[in-house]
């Protein structure tokens, strides 16, 4: 688990509220199409941003259940959701959903499945708690779409390879259609959400990922602080010279519970 200093935590909060990640979150929201009175499961709710948006949409007659394995994330979500009586938060792993069968109208999961090694048990658990005909929306990045400019291509590839080690699966969108069908879902749509930056914006995904990758590389002892600092510094310099380029694609998969 990465350990964040106060400055890194601030950068992450800015990024989660920034345009890149907000647009990605909105794509999942729109695909889910929450309606007043819906009961929705937010699987891997993290700091509760999407949970809060869904709670506003379903209104007092609806309910949003956020579930996450991280107590730190749930603490942030509880603070964000204070006063919202139509939400509950539960700590649990994704394959052990502590809910009654067929108790949800819809379910959503954003950037969670790429960290799950065995995804079919999770999909079967979701199938169990969703009503027949319910909508499931899963959003994850396909990391083969990653394009990140550097004058030191060998070093950049080394850092991207290091980052790959924190994932269970780098190509979830390509795996999902088959896995969904195996677990009783009918895939309906796959929507790409491409983030492409030519400036290093303080609230952008690139700024967040520089922080995360630098910290991960050092904390896992894949490299030392000087090497990681030089890698990050090059991106600052490229941005100052007008030569910054960063792009990757998030995919929103919509399926129906059969």
Short mmCIF file of C-alpha atoms in Angstrom, two decimals:
data_model
loop_
_atom_site.label_atom_id
_atom_site.label_comp_id
_atom_site.label_asym_id
_atom_site.label_seq_id
_atom_site.Cartn_x
_atom_site.Cartn_y
_atom_site.Cartn_z
CA UNK A 1 0.00 0.00 0.00
CA UNK A 2 1.44 3.36 -1.01
CA UNK A 3 2.13 5.84 1.78
CA UNK A 4 1.30 9.46 0.88
CA UNK A 5 2.64 12.67 2.35
CA UNK A 6 0.31 15.64 2.78
CA UNK A 7 1.32 17.25 -0.52
CA UNK A 8 0.75 14.05 -2.50
CA UNK A 9 -2.64 13.58 -0.83
CA UNK A 10 -3.60 17.11 -1.94
CA UNK A 11 -2.50 16.41 -5.53
CA UNK A 12 -4.61 13.25 -5.55
CA UNK A 13 -7.68 15.05 -4.22
CA UNK A 14 -7.27 17.77 -6.87
CA UNK A 15 -6.95 15.14 -9.59
CA UNK A 16 -10.04 13.22 -8.47
CA UNK A 17 -12.02 16.45 -8.68
CA UNK A 18 -10.26 17.58 -11.87
CA UNK A 19 -11.56 17.42 -15.42
CA UNK A 20 -9.85 14.17 -16.48
CA UNK A 21 -11.13 11.92 -13.73
CA UNK A 22 -14.46 13.76 -13.42
CA UNK A 23 -15.11 13.07 -17.12
CA UNK A 24 -14.26 9.41 -16.62
CA UNK A 25 -16.53 9.22 -13.58
CA UNK A 26 -19.32 11.00 -15.47
CA UNK A 27 -19.13 8.45 -18.29
CA UNK A 28 -19.85 5.66 -15.80
CA UNK A 29 -22.63 7.73 -14.22
CA UNK A 30 -24.28 8.30 -17.60
CA UNK A 31 -23.95 4.64 -18.60
CA UNK A 32 -25.57 3.59 -15.33
CA UNK A 33 -28.43 6.11 -15.84
CA UNK A 34 -29.50 6.36 -12.17
CA UNK A 35 -33.19 7.07 -11.60
CA UNK A 36 -35.12 8.30 -8.56
CA UNK A 37 -35.71 5.41 -6.19
CA UNK A 38 -32.95 3.17 -7.57
CA UNK A 39 -30.96 0.97 -5.21
CA UNK A 40 -27.35 1.05 -6.46
CA UNK A 41 -24.16 -0.72 -5.41
CA UNK A 42 -20.93 1.27 -5.83
CA UNK A 43 -18.29 -1.48 -5.77
CA UNK A 44 -14.89 -0.08 -4.80
CA UNK A 45 -16.35 3.28 -3.82
CA UNK A 46 -13.00 4.74 -2.71
CA UNK A 47 -13.35 8.27 -1.34
CA UNK A 48 -17.06 8.41 -2.17
CA UNK A 49 -17.16 10.96 -5.00
CA UNK A 50 -19.28 8.77 -7.29
CA UNK A 51 -21.31 7.50 -4.34
CA UNK A 52 -22.26 11.07 -3.49
CA UNK A 53 -23.21 11.89 -7.08
CA UNK A 54 -25.38 8.76 -7.31
CA UNK A 55 -27.02 9.54 -3.95
CA UNK A 56 -28.12 12.94 -5.25
CA UNK A 57 -29.56 11.29 -8.36
CA UNK A 58 -31.57 8.52 -6.68
CA UNK A 59 -33.00 10.91 -4.08
CA UNK A 60 -34.49 10.08 -0.68
CA UNK A 61 -36.53 7.19 -2.08
CA UNK A 62 -33.39 5.48 -3.37
CA UNK A 63 -30.26 4.13 -1.76
CA UNK A 64 -26.57 3.85 -2.66
CA UNK A 65 -24.39 1.26 -0.92
CA UNK A 66 -20.68 1.94 -1.16
CA UNK A 67 -18.29 -0.94 -0.59
CA UNK A 68 -14.50 -0.82 -0.35
CA UNK A 69 -11.73 -2.96 1.15
CA UNK A 70 -9.69 0.05 2.34
CA UNK A 71 -10.53 1.53 5.77
CA UNK A 72 -8.67 4.73 4.84
CA UNK A 73 -10.78 5.21 1.71
CA UNK A 74 -13.96 4.48 3.64
CA UNK A 75 -13.01 7.05 6.27
CA UNK A 76 -12.73 9.68 3.52
CA UNK A 77 -16.05 8.53 2.05
CA UNK A 78 -17.81 8.75 5.43
CA UNK A 79 -16.64 12.31 5.84
CA UNK A 80 -17.85 13.20 2.34
CA UNK A 81 -21.24 11.53 2.81
CA UNK A 82 -22.09 12.97 6.21
CA UNK A 83 -25.77 13.84 6.38
CA UNK A 84 -26.78 11.70 3.38
CA UNK A 85 -29.25 9.25 4.89
CA UNK A 86 -29.71 7.38 1.60
CA UNK A 87 -26.17 5.96 1.67
CA UNK A 88 -24.39 3.20 3.58
CA UNK A 89 -20.72 2.23 3.54
CA UNK A 90 -19.36 -1.28 4.07
CA UNK A 91 -15.82 -2.64 4.34
CA UNK A 92 -15.50 -5.91 2.45
CA UNK A 93 -13.60 -7.54 -0.38
CA UNK A 94 -15.24 -7.52 -3.79
CA UNK A 95 -16.02 -11.25 -3.93
CA UNK A 96 -17.78 -11.34 -0.53
CA UNK A 97 -20.71 -9.02 -0.95
CA UNK A 98 -22.67 -8.90 2.34
CA UNK A 99 -26.02 -8.14 0.72
CA UNK A 100 -29.25 -10.04 0.15
CA UNK A 101 -29.79 -11.74 -3.24
CA UNK A 102 -31.41 -9.54 -5.90
CA UNK A 103 -31.30 -6.47 -3.65
CA UNK A 104 -29.92 -3.93 -6.17
CA UNK A 105 -31.35 -2.38 -9.32
CA UNK A 106 -27.91 -1.38 -10.66
CA UNK A 107 -24.21 -1.68 -9.84
CA UNK A 108 -21.13 0.28 -10.87
CA UNK A 109 -17.39 -0.19 -10.40
CA UNK A 110 -14.75 2.31 -11.54
CA UNK A 111 -11.08 1.35 -11.80
CA UNK A 112 -11.37 -1.64 -9.48
CA UNK A 113 -11.28 -4.73 -11.70
CA UNK A 114 -7.73 -4.04 -12.90
CA UNK A 115 -6.62 -4.78 -9.32
CA UNK A 116 -8.54 -8.07 -9.07
CA UNK A 117 -6.71 -11.26 -10.04
CA UNK A 118 -9.78 -13.53 -10.11
CA UNK A 119 -12.59 -11.47 -11.61
CA UNK A 120 -15.16 -14.21 -12.25
CA UNK A 121 -15.93 -14.75 -8.52
CA UNK A 122 -16.59 -11.02 -8.22
CA UNK A 123 -18.85 -11.02 -11.28
CA UNK A 124 -20.76 -14.01 -9.89
CA UNK A 125 -21.20 -12.20 -6.58
CA UNK A 126 -22.54 -9.18 -8.46
CA UNK A 127 -24.90 -11.42 -10.43
CA UNK A 128 -26.28 -12.74 -7.15
CA UNK A 129 -27.06 -9.35 -5.59
CA UNK A 130 -28.47 -7.75 -8.75
CA UNK A 131 -32.07 -8.18 -9.85
CA UNK A 132 -32.76 -9.90 -13.19
CA UNK A 133 -32.41 -7.39 -16.00
CA UNK A 134 -30.30 -5.06 -13.87
CA UNK A 135 -27.56 -2.93 -15.37
CA UNK A 136 -23.88 -3.37 -14.47
CA UNK A 137 -21.30 -0.74 -15.43
CA UNK A 138 -17.56 -1.42 -15.11
CA UNK A 139 -14.94 1.18 -15.99
CA UNK A 140 -11.24 0.35 -16.27
CA UNK A 141 -8.15 1.44 -18.21
CA UNK A 142 -6.63 -0.66 -20.99
CA UNK A 143 -2.96 0.02 -20.35
CA UNK A 144 -1.93 -0.99 -23.86
CA UNK A 145 -3.32 2.43 -24.86
CA UNK A 146 -0.68 4.25 -22.78
CA UNK A 147 1.38 6.78 -24.78
CA UNK A 148 3.73 9.00 -22.78
CA UNK A 149 6.46 11.04 -24.45
CA UNK A 150 10.03 11.08 -23.15
CA UNK A 151 13.40 11.88 -24.67
CA UNK A 152 14.71 8.96 -22.60
CA UNK A 153 12.48 6.21 -23.96
CA UNK A 154 14.31 3.38 -22.21
CA UNK A 155 13.87 5.02 -18.82
CA UNK A 156 10.21 5.81 -19.49
CA UNK A 157 9.53 2.19 -20.45
CA UNK A 158 11.30 1.03 -17.30
CA UNK A 159 9.05 3.19 -15.14
CA UNK A 160 5.92 2.04 -16.96
CA UNK A 161 7.02 -1.57 -16.44
CA UNK A 162 7.49 -0.84 -12.74
CA UNK A 163 3.96 0.61 -12.59
CA UNK A 164 2.59 -2.50 -14.30
CA UNK A 165 3.60 -4.47 -11.22
CA UNK A 166 0.86 -2.82 -9.15
CA UNK A 167 -1.85 -4.19 -11.46
CA UNK A 168 -3.46 -7.61 -11.51
CA UNK A 169 -4.58 -7.18 -15.16
CA UNK A 170 -3.55 -4.42 -17.56
CA UNK A 171 -6.15 -5.25 -20.25
CA UNK A 172 -9.42 -5.60 -18.32
CA UNK A 173 -11.63 -4.08 -21.09
CA UNK A 174 -10.44 -6.77 -23.51
CA UNK A 175 -11.11 -9.56 -20.98
CA UNK A 176 -14.47 -8.38 -19.69
CA UNK A 177 -16.88 -9.38 -22.48
CA UNK A 178 -16.00 -13.08 -22.22
CA UNK A 179 -15.89 -13.02 -18.42
CA UNK A 180 -19.24 -11.25 -18.19
CA UNK A 181 -20.92 -13.81 -20.46
CA UNK A 182 -19.43 -16.66 -18.42
CA UNK A 183 -21.01 -15.18 -15.28
CA UNK A 184 -24.55 -14.60 -16.52
CA UNK A 185 -24.33 -11.09 -17.99
CA UNK A 186 -25.04 -9.87 -21.51
CA UNK A 187 -22.50 -7.21 -22.60
CA UNK A 188 -24.21 -4.28 -24.29
CA UNK A 189 -21.68 -1.50 -24.92
CA UNK A 190 -18.02 -0.54 -24.59
CA UNK A 191 -17.42 3.22 -24.54
CA UNK A 192 -13.87 4.65 -24.74
CA UNK A 193 -12.98 7.71 -22.70
CA UNK A 194 -9.59 8.95 -23.91
CA UNK A 195 -7.51 11.36 -21.87
CA UNK A 196 -4.95 13.23 -23.95
CA UNK A 197 -2.89 16.02 -22.41
CA UNK A 198 -0.31 18.26 -24.06
CA UNK A 199 0.18 20.34 -20.92
CA UNK A 200 0.98 19.20 -17.40
CA UNK A 201 -2.11 20.47 -15.60
CA UNK A 202 -1.97 20.54 -11.78
CA UNK A 203 -5.36 18.77 -11.52
CA UNK A 204 -4.80 16.40 -14.46
CA UNK A 205 -4.33 12.66 -14.51
CA UNK A 206 -0.73 12.99 -15.70
CA UNK A 207 0.26 15.06 -12.66
CA UNK A 208 -1.38 12.48 -10.41
CA UNK A 209 0.32 9.56 -12.11
CA UNK A 210 3.75 11.17 -11.92
CA UNK A 211 3.29 11.40 -8.16
CA UNK A 212 1.98 7.85 -7.86
CA UNK A 213 4.55 6.18 -10.08
CA UNK A 214 7.44 8.05 -8.49
CA UNK A 215 6.28 7.05 -5.00
CA UNK A 216 5.56 3.44 -6.01
CA UNK A 217 8.94 2.99 -7.70
CA UNK A 218 10.82 4.20 -4.63
CA UNK A 219 8.66 2.54 -1.97
CA UNK A 220 8.87 -0.85 -3.70
CA UNK A 221 12.65 -0.38 -4.07
CA UNK A 222 12.41 -0.80 -7.85
CA UNK A 223 14.69 2.24 -8.11
CA UNK A 224 16.18 4.97 -5.91
CA UNK A 225 14.92 8.47 -5.17
CA UNK A 226 17.45 10.17 -7.47
CA UNK A 227 16.40 8.07 -10.48
CA UNK A 228 12.71 8.62 -9.77
CA UNK A 229 13.23 12.35 -9.29
CA UNK A 230 15.08 12.61 -12.61
CA UNK A 231 12.26 10.77 -14.38
CA UNK A 232 9.66 13.12 -12.90
CA UNK A 233 11.78 16.22 -13.52
CA UNK A 234 12.02 15.45 -17.24
CA UNK A 235 8.24 15.68 -17.52
CA UNK A 236 8.28 19.10 -15.86
CA UNK A 237 10.95 20.22 -18.31
CA UNK A 238 9.10 18.87 -21.34
CA UNK A 239 5.97 20.71 -20.19
CA UNK A 240 7.92 23.96 -19.81
CA UNK A 241 9.26 23.52 -23.36
CA UNK A 242 5.81 22.80 -24.82
CA UNK A 243 6.73 19.19 -25.64
CA UNK A 244 4.58 17.34 -23.12
CA UNK A 245 2.34 14.48 -24.34
CA UNK A 246 0.34 11.99 -22.25
CA UNK A 247 -2.55 9.80 -23.37
CA UNK A 248 -4.42 6.72 -22.21
CA UNK A 249 -7.92 5.32 -22.66
CA UNK A 250 -10.43 4.28 -20.03
CA UNK A 251 -13.30 2.03 -21.19
CA UNK A 252 -16.82 1.95 -19.77
CA UNK A 253 -18.42 -1.46 -20.22
CA UNK A 254 -22.19 -1.79 -19.83
CA UNK A 255 -23.84 -5.19 -19.33
CA UNK A 256 -27.25 -6.57 -18.38
CA UNK A 257 -27.83 -9.23 -15.70
CA UNK A 258 -29.63 -12.17 -17.29
#
